[in-house]
Coordinates of C-alpha atoms (C1' of nucleotides) in Angstrom, one line a residue:
Chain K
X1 CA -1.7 -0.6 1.8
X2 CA -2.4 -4.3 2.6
X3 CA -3.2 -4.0 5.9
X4 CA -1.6 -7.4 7.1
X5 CA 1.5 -8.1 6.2
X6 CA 2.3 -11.7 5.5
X7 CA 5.1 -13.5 7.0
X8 CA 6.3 -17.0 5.1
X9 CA 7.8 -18.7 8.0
X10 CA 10.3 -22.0 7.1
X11 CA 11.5 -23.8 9.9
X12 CA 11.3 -27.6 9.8
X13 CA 10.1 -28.3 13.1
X14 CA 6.6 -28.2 13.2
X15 CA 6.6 -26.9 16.8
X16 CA 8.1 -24.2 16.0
X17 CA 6.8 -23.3 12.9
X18 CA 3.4 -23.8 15.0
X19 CA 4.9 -21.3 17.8
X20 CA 5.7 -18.3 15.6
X21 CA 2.8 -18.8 13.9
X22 CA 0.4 -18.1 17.0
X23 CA 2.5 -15.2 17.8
X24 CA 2.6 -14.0 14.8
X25 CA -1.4 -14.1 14.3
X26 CA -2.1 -12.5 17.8
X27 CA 0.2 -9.6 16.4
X28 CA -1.9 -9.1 13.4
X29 CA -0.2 -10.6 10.5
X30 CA -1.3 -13.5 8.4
X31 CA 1.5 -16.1 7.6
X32 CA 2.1 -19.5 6.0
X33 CA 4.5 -21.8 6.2
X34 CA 7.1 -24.1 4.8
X35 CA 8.6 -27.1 5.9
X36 CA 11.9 -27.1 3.4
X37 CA 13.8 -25.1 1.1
X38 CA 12.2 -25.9 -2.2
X39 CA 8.6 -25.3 -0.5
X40 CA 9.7 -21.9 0.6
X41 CA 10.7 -20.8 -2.9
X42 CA 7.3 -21.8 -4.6
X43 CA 5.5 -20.6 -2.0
X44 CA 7.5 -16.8 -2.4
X45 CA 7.3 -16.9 -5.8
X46 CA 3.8 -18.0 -5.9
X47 CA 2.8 -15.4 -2.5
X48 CA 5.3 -13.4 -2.5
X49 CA 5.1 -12.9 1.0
X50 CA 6.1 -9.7 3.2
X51 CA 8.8 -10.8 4.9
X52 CA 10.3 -14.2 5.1
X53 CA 11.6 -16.0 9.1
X54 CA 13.8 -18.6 8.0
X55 CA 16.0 -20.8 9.4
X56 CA 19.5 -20.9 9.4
X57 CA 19.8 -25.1 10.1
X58 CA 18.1 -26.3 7.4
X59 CA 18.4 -29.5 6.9
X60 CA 21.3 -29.7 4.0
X61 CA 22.4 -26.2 5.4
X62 CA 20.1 -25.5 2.6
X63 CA 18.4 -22.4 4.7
X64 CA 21.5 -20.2 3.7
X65 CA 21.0 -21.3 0.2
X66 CA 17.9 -20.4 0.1
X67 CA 19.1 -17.1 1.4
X68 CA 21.7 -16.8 -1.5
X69 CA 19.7 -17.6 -3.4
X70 CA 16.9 -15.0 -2.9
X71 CA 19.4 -12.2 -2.9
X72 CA 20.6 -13.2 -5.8
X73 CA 17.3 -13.0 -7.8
X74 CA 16.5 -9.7 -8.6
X75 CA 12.7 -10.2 -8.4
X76 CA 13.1 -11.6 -5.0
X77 CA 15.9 -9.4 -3.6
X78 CA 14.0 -6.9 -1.6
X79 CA 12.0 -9.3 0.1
X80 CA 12.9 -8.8 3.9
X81 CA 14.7 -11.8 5.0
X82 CA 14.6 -12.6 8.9
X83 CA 17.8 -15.5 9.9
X84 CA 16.2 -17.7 13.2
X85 CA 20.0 -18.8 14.0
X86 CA 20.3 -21.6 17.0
X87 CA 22.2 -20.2 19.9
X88 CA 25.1 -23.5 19.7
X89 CA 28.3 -21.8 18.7
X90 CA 29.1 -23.4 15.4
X91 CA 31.6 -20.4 14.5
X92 CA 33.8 -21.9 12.0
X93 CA 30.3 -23.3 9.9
X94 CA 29.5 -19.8 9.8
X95 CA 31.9 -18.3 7.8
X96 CA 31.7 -16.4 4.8
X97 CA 27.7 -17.5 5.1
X98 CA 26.7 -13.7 5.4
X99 CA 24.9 -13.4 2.4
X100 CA 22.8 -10.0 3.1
X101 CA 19.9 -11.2 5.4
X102 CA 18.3 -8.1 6.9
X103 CA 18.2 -9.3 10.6
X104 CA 19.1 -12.3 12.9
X105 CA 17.1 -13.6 15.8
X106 CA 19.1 -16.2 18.1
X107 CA 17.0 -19.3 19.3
X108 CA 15.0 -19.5 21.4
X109 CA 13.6 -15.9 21.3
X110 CA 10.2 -14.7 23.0
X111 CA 7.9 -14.1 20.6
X112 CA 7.9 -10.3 21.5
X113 CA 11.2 -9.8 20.4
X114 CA 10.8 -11.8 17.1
X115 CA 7.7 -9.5 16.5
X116 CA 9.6 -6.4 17.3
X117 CA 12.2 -7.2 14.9
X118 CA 9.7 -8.2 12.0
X119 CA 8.2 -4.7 12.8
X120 CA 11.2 -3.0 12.7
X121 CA 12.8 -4.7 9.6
X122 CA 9.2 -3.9 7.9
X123 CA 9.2 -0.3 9.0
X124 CA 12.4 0.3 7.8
X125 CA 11.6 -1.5 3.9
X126 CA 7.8 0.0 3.3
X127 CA 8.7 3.0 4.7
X128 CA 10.9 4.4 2.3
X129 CA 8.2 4.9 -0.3
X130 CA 7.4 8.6 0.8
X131 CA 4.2 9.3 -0.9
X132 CA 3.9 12.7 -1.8
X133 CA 1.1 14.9 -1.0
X134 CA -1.9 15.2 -3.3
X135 CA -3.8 18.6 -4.1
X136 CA -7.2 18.9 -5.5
X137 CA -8.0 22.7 -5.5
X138 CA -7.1 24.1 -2.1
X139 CA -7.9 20.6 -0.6
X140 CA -4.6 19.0 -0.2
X141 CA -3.6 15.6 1.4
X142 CA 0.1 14.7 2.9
X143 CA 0.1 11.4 3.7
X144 CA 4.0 12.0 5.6
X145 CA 2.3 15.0 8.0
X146 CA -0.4 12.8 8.0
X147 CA -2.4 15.9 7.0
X148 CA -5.7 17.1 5.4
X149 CA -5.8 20.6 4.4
X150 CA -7.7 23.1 2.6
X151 CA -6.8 26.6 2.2
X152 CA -3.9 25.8 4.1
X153 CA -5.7 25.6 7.6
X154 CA -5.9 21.8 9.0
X155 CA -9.4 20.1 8.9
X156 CA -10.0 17.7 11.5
X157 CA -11.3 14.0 11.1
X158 CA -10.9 10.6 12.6
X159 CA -8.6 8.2 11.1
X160 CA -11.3 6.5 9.1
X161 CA -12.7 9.1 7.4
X162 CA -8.7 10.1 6.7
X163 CA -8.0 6.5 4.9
X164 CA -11.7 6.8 3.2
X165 CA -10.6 10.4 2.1
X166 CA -6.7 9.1 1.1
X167 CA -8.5 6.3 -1.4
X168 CA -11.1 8.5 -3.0
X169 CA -8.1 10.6 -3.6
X170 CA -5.7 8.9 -5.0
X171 CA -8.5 6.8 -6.7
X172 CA -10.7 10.0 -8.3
X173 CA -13.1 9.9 -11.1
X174 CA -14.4 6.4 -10.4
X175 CA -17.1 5.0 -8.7
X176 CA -16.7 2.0 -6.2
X177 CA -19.6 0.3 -5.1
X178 CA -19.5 0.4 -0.8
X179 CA -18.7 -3.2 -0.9
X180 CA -15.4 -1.9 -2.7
X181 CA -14.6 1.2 -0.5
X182 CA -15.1 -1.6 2.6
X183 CA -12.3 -3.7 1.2
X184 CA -10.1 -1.1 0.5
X185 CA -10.5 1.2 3.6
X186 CA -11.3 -0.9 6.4
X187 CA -9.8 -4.2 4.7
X188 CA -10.9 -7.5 3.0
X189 CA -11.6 -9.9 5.8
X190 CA -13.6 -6.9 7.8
X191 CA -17.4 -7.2 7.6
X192 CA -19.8 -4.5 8.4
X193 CA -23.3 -3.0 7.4
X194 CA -23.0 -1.8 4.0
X195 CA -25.1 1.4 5.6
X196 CA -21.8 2.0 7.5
X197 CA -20.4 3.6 4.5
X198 CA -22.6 6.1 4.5
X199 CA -22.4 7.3 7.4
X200 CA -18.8 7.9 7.4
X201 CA -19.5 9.1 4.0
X202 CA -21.5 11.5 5.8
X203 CA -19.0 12.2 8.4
X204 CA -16.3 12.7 5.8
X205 CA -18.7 15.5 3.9
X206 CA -19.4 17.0 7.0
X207 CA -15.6 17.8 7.8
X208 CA -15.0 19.0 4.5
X209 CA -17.8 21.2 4.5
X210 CA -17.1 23.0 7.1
X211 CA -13.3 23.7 6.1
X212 CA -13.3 26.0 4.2
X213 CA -13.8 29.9 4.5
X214 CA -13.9 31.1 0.8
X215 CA -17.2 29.5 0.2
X216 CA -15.9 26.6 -1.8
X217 CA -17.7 23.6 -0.3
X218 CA -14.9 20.9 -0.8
X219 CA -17.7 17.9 -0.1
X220 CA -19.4 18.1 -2.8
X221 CA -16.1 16.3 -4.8
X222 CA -17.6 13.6 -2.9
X223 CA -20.2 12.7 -4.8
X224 CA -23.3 9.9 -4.7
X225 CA -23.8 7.4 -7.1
X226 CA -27.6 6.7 -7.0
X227 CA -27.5 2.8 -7.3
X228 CA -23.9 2.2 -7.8
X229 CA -21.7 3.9 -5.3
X230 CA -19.5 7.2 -4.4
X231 CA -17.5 9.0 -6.7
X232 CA -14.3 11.4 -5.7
X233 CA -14.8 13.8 -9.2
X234 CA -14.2 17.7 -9.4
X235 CA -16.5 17.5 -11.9
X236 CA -19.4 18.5 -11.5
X237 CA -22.3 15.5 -11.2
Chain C
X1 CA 25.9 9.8 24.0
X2 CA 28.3 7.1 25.4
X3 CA 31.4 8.3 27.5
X4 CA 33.1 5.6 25.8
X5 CA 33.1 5.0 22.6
X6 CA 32.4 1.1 21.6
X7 CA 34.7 -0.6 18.8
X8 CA 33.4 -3.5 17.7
X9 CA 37.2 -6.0 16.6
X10 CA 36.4 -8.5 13.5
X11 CA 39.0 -10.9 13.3
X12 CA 39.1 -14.5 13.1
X13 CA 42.3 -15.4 14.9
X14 CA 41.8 -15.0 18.7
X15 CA 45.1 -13.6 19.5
X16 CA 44.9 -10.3 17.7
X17 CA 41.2 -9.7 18.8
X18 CA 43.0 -10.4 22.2
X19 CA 45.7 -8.0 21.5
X20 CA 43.3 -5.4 20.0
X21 CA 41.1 -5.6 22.7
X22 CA 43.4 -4.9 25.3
X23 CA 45.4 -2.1 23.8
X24 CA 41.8 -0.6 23.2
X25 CA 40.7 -1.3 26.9
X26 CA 43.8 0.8 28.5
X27 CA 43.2 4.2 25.9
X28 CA 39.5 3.9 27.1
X29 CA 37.2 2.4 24.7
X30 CA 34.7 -0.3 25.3
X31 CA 35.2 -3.2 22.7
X32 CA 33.4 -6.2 21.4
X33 CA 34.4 -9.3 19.1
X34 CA 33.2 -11.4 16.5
X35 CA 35.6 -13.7 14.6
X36 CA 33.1 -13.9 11.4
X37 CA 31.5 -11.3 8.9
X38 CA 28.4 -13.1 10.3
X39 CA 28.7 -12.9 13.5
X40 CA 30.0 -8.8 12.9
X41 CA 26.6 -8.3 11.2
X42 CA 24.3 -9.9 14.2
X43 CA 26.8 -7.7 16.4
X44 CA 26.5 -4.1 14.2
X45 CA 22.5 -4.4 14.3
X46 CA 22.3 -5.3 17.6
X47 CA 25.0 -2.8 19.1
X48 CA 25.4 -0.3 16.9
X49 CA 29.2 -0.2 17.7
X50 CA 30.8 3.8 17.1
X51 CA 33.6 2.2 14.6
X52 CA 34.4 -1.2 13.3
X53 CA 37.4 -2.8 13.0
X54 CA 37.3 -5.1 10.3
X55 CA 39.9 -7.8 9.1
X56 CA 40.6 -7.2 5.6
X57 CA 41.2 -11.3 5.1
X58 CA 38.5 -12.7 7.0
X59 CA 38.2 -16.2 5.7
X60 CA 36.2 -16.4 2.1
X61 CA 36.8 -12.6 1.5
X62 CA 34.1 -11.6 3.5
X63 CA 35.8 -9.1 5.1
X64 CA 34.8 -6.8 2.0
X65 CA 31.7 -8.3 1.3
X66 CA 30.7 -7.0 4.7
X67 CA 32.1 -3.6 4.8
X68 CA 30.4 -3.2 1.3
X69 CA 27.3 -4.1 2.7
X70 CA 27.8 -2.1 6.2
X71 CA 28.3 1.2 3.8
X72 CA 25.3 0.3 1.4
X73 CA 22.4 -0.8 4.0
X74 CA 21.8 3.2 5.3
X75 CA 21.3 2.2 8.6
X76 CA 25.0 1.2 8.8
X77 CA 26.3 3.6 6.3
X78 CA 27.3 6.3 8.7
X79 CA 29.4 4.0 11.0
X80 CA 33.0 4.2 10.0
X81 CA 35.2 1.5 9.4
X82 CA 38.5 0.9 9.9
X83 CA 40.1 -2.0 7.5
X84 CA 43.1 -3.8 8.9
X85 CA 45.2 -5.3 5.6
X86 CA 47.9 -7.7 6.1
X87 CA 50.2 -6.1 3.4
X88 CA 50.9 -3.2 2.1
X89 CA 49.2 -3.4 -1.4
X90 CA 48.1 -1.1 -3.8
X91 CA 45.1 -3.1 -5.3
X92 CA 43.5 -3.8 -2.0
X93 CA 43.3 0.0 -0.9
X94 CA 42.3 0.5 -3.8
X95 CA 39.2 -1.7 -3.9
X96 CA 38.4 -0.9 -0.2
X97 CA 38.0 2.4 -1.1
X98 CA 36.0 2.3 -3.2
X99 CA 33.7 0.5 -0.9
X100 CA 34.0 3.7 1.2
X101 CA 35.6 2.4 3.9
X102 CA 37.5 5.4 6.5
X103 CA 40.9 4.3 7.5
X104 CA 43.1 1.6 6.7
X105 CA 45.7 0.7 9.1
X106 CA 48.4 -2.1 7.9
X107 CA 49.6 -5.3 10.2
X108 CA 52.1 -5.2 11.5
X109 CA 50.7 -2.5 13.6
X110 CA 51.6 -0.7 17.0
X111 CA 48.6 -0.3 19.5
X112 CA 49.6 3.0 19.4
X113 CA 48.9 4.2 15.6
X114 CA 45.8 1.8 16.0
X115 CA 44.4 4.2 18.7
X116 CA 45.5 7.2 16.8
X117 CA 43.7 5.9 14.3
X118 CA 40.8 5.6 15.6
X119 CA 40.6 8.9 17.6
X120 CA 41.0 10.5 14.2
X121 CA 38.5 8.3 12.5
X122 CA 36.0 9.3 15.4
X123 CA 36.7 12.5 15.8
X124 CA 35.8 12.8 12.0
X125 CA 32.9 11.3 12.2
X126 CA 31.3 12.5 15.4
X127 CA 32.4 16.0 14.8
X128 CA 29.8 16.2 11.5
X129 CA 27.2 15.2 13.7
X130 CA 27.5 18.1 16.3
X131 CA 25.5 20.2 13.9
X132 CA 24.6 23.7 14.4
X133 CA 21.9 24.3 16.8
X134 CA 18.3 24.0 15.7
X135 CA 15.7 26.6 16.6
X136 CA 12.3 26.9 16.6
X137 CA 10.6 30.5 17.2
X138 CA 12.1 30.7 20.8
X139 CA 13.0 27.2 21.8
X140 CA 16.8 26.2 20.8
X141 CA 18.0 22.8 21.1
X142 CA 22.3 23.1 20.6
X143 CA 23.7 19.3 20.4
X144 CA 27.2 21.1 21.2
X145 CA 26.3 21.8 24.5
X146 CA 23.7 19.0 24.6
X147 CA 21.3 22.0 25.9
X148 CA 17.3 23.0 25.2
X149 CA 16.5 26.5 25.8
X150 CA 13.1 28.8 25.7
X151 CA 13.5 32.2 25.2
X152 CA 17.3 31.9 26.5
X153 CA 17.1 29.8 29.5
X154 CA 17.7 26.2 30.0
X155 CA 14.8 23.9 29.8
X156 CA 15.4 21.0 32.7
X157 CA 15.0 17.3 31.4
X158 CA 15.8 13.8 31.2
X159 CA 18.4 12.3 28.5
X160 CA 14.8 10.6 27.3
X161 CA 13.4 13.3 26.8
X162 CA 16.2 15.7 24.7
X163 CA 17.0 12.4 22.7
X164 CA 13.2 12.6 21.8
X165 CA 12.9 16.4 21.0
X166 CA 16.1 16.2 19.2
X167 CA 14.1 13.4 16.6
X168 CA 11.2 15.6 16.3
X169 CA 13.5 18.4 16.0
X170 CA 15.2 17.2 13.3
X171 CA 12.7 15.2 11.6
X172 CA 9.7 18.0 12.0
X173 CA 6.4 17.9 9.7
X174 CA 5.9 14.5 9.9
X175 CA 4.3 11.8 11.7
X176 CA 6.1 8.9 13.4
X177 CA 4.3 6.2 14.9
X178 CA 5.2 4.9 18.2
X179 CA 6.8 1.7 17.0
X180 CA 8.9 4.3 14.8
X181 CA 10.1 6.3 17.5
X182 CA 10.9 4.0 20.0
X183 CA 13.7 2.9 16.9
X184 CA 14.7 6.2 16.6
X185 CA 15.2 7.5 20.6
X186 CA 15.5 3.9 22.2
X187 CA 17.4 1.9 19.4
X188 CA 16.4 -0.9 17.0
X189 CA 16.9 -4.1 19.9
X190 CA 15.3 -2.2 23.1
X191 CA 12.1 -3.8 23.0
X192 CA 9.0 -1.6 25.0
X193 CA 5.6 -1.3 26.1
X194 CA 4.3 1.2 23.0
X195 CA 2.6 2.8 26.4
X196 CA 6.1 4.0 27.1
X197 CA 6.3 6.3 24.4
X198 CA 3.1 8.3 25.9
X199 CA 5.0 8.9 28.8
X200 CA 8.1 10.3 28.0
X201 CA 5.9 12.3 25.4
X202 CA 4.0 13.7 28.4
X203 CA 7.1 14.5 30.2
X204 CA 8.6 16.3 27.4
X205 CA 5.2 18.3 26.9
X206 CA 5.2 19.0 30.5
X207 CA 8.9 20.6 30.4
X208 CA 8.4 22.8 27.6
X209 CA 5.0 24.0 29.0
X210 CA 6.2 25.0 32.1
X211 CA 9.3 26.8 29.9
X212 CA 7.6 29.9 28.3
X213 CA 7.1 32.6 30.6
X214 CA 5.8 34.8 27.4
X215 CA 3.0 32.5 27.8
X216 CA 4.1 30.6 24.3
X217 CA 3.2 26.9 25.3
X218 CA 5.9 25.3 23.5
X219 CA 4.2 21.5 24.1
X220 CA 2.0 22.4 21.6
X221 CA 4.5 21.7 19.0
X222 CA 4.4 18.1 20.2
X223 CA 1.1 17.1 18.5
X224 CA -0.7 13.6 18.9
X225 CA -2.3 12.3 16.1
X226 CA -4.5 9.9 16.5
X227 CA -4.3 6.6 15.2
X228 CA -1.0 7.3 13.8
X229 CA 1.5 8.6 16.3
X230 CA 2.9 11.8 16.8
X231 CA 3.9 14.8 14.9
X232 CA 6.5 17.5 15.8
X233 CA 4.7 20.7 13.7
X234 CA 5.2 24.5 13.7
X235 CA 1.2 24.1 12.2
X236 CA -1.6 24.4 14.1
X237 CA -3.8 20.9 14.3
Chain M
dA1 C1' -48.1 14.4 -7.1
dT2 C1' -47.4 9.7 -5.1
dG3 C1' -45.1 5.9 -3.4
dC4 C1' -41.0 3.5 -3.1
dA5 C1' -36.4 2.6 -2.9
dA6 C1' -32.0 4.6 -2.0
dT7 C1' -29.4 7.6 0.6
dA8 C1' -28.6 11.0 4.5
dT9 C1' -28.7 12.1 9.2
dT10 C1' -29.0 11.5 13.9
dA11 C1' -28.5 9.4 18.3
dC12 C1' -26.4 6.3 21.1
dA13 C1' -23.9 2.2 23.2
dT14 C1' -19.6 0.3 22.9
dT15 C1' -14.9 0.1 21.9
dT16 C1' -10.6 2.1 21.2
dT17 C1' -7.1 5.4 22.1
dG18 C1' -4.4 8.7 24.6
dA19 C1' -3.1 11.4 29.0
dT20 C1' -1.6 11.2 33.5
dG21 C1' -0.4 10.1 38.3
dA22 C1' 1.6 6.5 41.1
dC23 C1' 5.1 3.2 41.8
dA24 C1' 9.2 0.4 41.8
dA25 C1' 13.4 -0.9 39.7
dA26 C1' 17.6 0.8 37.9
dT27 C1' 20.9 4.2 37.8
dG28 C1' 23.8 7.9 39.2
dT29 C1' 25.5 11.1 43.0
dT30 C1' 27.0 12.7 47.2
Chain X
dA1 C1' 25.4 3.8 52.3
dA2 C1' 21.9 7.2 51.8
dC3 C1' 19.7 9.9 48.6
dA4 C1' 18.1 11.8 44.2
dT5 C1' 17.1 11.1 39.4
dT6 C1' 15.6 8.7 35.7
dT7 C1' 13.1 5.1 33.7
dG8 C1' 9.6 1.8 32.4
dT9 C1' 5.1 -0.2 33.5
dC10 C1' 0.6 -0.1 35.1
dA11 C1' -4.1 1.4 36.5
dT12 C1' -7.4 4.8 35.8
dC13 C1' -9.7 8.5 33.8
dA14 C1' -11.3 11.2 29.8
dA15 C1' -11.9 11.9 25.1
dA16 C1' -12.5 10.4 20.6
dA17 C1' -13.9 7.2 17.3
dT18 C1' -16.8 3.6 15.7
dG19 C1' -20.7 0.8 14.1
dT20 C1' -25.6 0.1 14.2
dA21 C1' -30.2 1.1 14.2
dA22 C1' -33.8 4.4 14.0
dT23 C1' -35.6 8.2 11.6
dA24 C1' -35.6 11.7 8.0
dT25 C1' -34.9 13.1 3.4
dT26 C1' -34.1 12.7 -1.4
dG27 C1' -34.5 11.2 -6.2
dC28 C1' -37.0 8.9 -9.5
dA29 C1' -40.5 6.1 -12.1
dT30 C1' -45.0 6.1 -12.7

DNA sequence: ATGCAATATTACATTTTGATGACAAATGTT
DNA sequence: AACATTTGTCATCAAAATGTAATATTGCAT
């Protein structure tokens, strides 16, 4: 649901702390960073970040400590941990150091790779949570088809009016101002008209009007608030 | 997929990886080494070895440690293990078994039992994966004979291209971004253009069009959906 | 009813996204 | 070695989606 993910990155160098950092902006996620062990734990129990790149050569060896010790923890044990290991063969430091890290990436590494990795390693922790498919009526959502339905036949929209449809229903009988429904379907750093709702309001309505061949007119769940907002509410106004 | 099938030798004294490795070499198997449970980890994600041959007394115990872990973590569950114990001793098989571990094969050993070993341990685990053939209406994808057929006759393609129906095929109904499926056809460590993905996409549509001569346009099972990826559906859009 | 403010609708320029053909490197085959 | 196939990347085109502003409509207080 957050649409960035953010990545604590702990390296002591502040080169390449910097490094990762710009590729890890242009590739859309946020990230903050933290120069030794003891930062790094405040900071993920304070942030609790994503995903966390950290280094193996700590100063102290105190990366792989830090790695223990997350593991350990049961609240921070399914945070994604990323190893940056240097290249050097230091084989007989390494032993019995595999504590349960959930990738490596040798230095140095092109920032595509080390991006492709954090995709992949993120891919394979959020995505287990299969949501299950929501039915109002004969309107039914699957967000693992990536699907709108009603009476069974598909109804087509673009992907903005599928996310504004996914949070009004799995968020009914409320009202949210448009400033809300902006942060939650187009995210909290985006900023647009506020009129801009509306019209995929609008655009939203106008698919699910037309879906159905029984008569029901599934957009009028979708309902105005006059001075406050929208509403997703099979009741009736 | 691989004529050979790649063994991946964890030991940390270099003459019996040596040993290993050779007497795999001459009954046709690729092999690779790590001398730590490390090292073994960075190698199992990266190379997704067929079997592992894992040192029962790697230094620290982390010879179980990481054969627990390898059958926990699902994306390493299904890769058998082989555990090579110095002694004969009850307790030990007992406890690796219980970590789920597929063949134990006690040093002193004769490169000949090894390889036996192994050929069984393989054949056991390969032969659950050569499922029964999947069909949909008329098109039949058999993993047997590593064949695609529409309405009984062979469907020409690349190995791209059947690796990629046989995902959708056997993960239909659902959407898979591109990221997703270049994980699932290419591998976790083959890094891509996301372009890439289009392409073989359009060269599987394109061989399953021209397919049908009942006029059934079988690439319409391949559905794009926009924004999110791609979809494998016996639905209409 | 009237006027006003809030919302709906429409039209459109711009941006984003996907499909496809061409090409060259890599790979396999004869 | 010559040839064919497969593969990944790129450039280009077409289609879809998006955000904004202009215009129309609606609801409501008076």
């Amino acid at each position: 649901m957050t649409p960035e993910p953010n990545i604590l990155i702990v390296d002591d160098e502040a080169a390449i702390r910097d490094m990762i950092g710009i590729a890890l902006d242009t590739a859309g996620f946020r990230s903050t960073t933290a120069s030794t062990a003891l930062d790094a734990h405040v900071n993920i129990i304070d942030q609790r970040p994503d995903l966390v790149l950290l280094d193996w050569m700590l100063p102290g060896g105190s990366g792989i400590e830090l790695a223990r010790r997350l593991k350990r923890d049961e609240l921070t044990a399914n945070i994604p941990i990323i190893m940056l290991t240097a290249k050097t063969s230091e084989d007989n430091k390494v032993q019995g150091l595999d504590v349960g890290v959930d990738d490596y990436v040798t230095k140095p590494f092109s920032p595509r790779e080390l991006v492709a990795r954090i995709k992949a390693v993120l891919r394979r922790s959020t995505g287990n949570l299969k949501d299950k498919p929501i039915r109002v009526f004969d309107l039914e959502m699957d967000p693992a088809s990536h699907r709108v339905m009603v009476e069974d036949r598909a109804v087509e929209m673009g992907p903005t009016e599928y996310r504004l449809l996914n949070f009004f229903m799995t968020h009914p009988e409320k009202v949210y101002s448009r400033d809300h429904i902006q942060d939650q379907v187009w995210g909290a750093n985006v900023y647009l008209e506020e009129r801009t709702v509306d019209v995929h309001i609008g655009r939203l309505r106008k698919a699910l009007s037309s879906a159905s061949k029984t008569g029901i007119n599934y957009s009028a769940l979708i309902q105005t608030v006059r001075g406050a907002g929208y509403r997703f509410s099979t009741r009736h106004d």
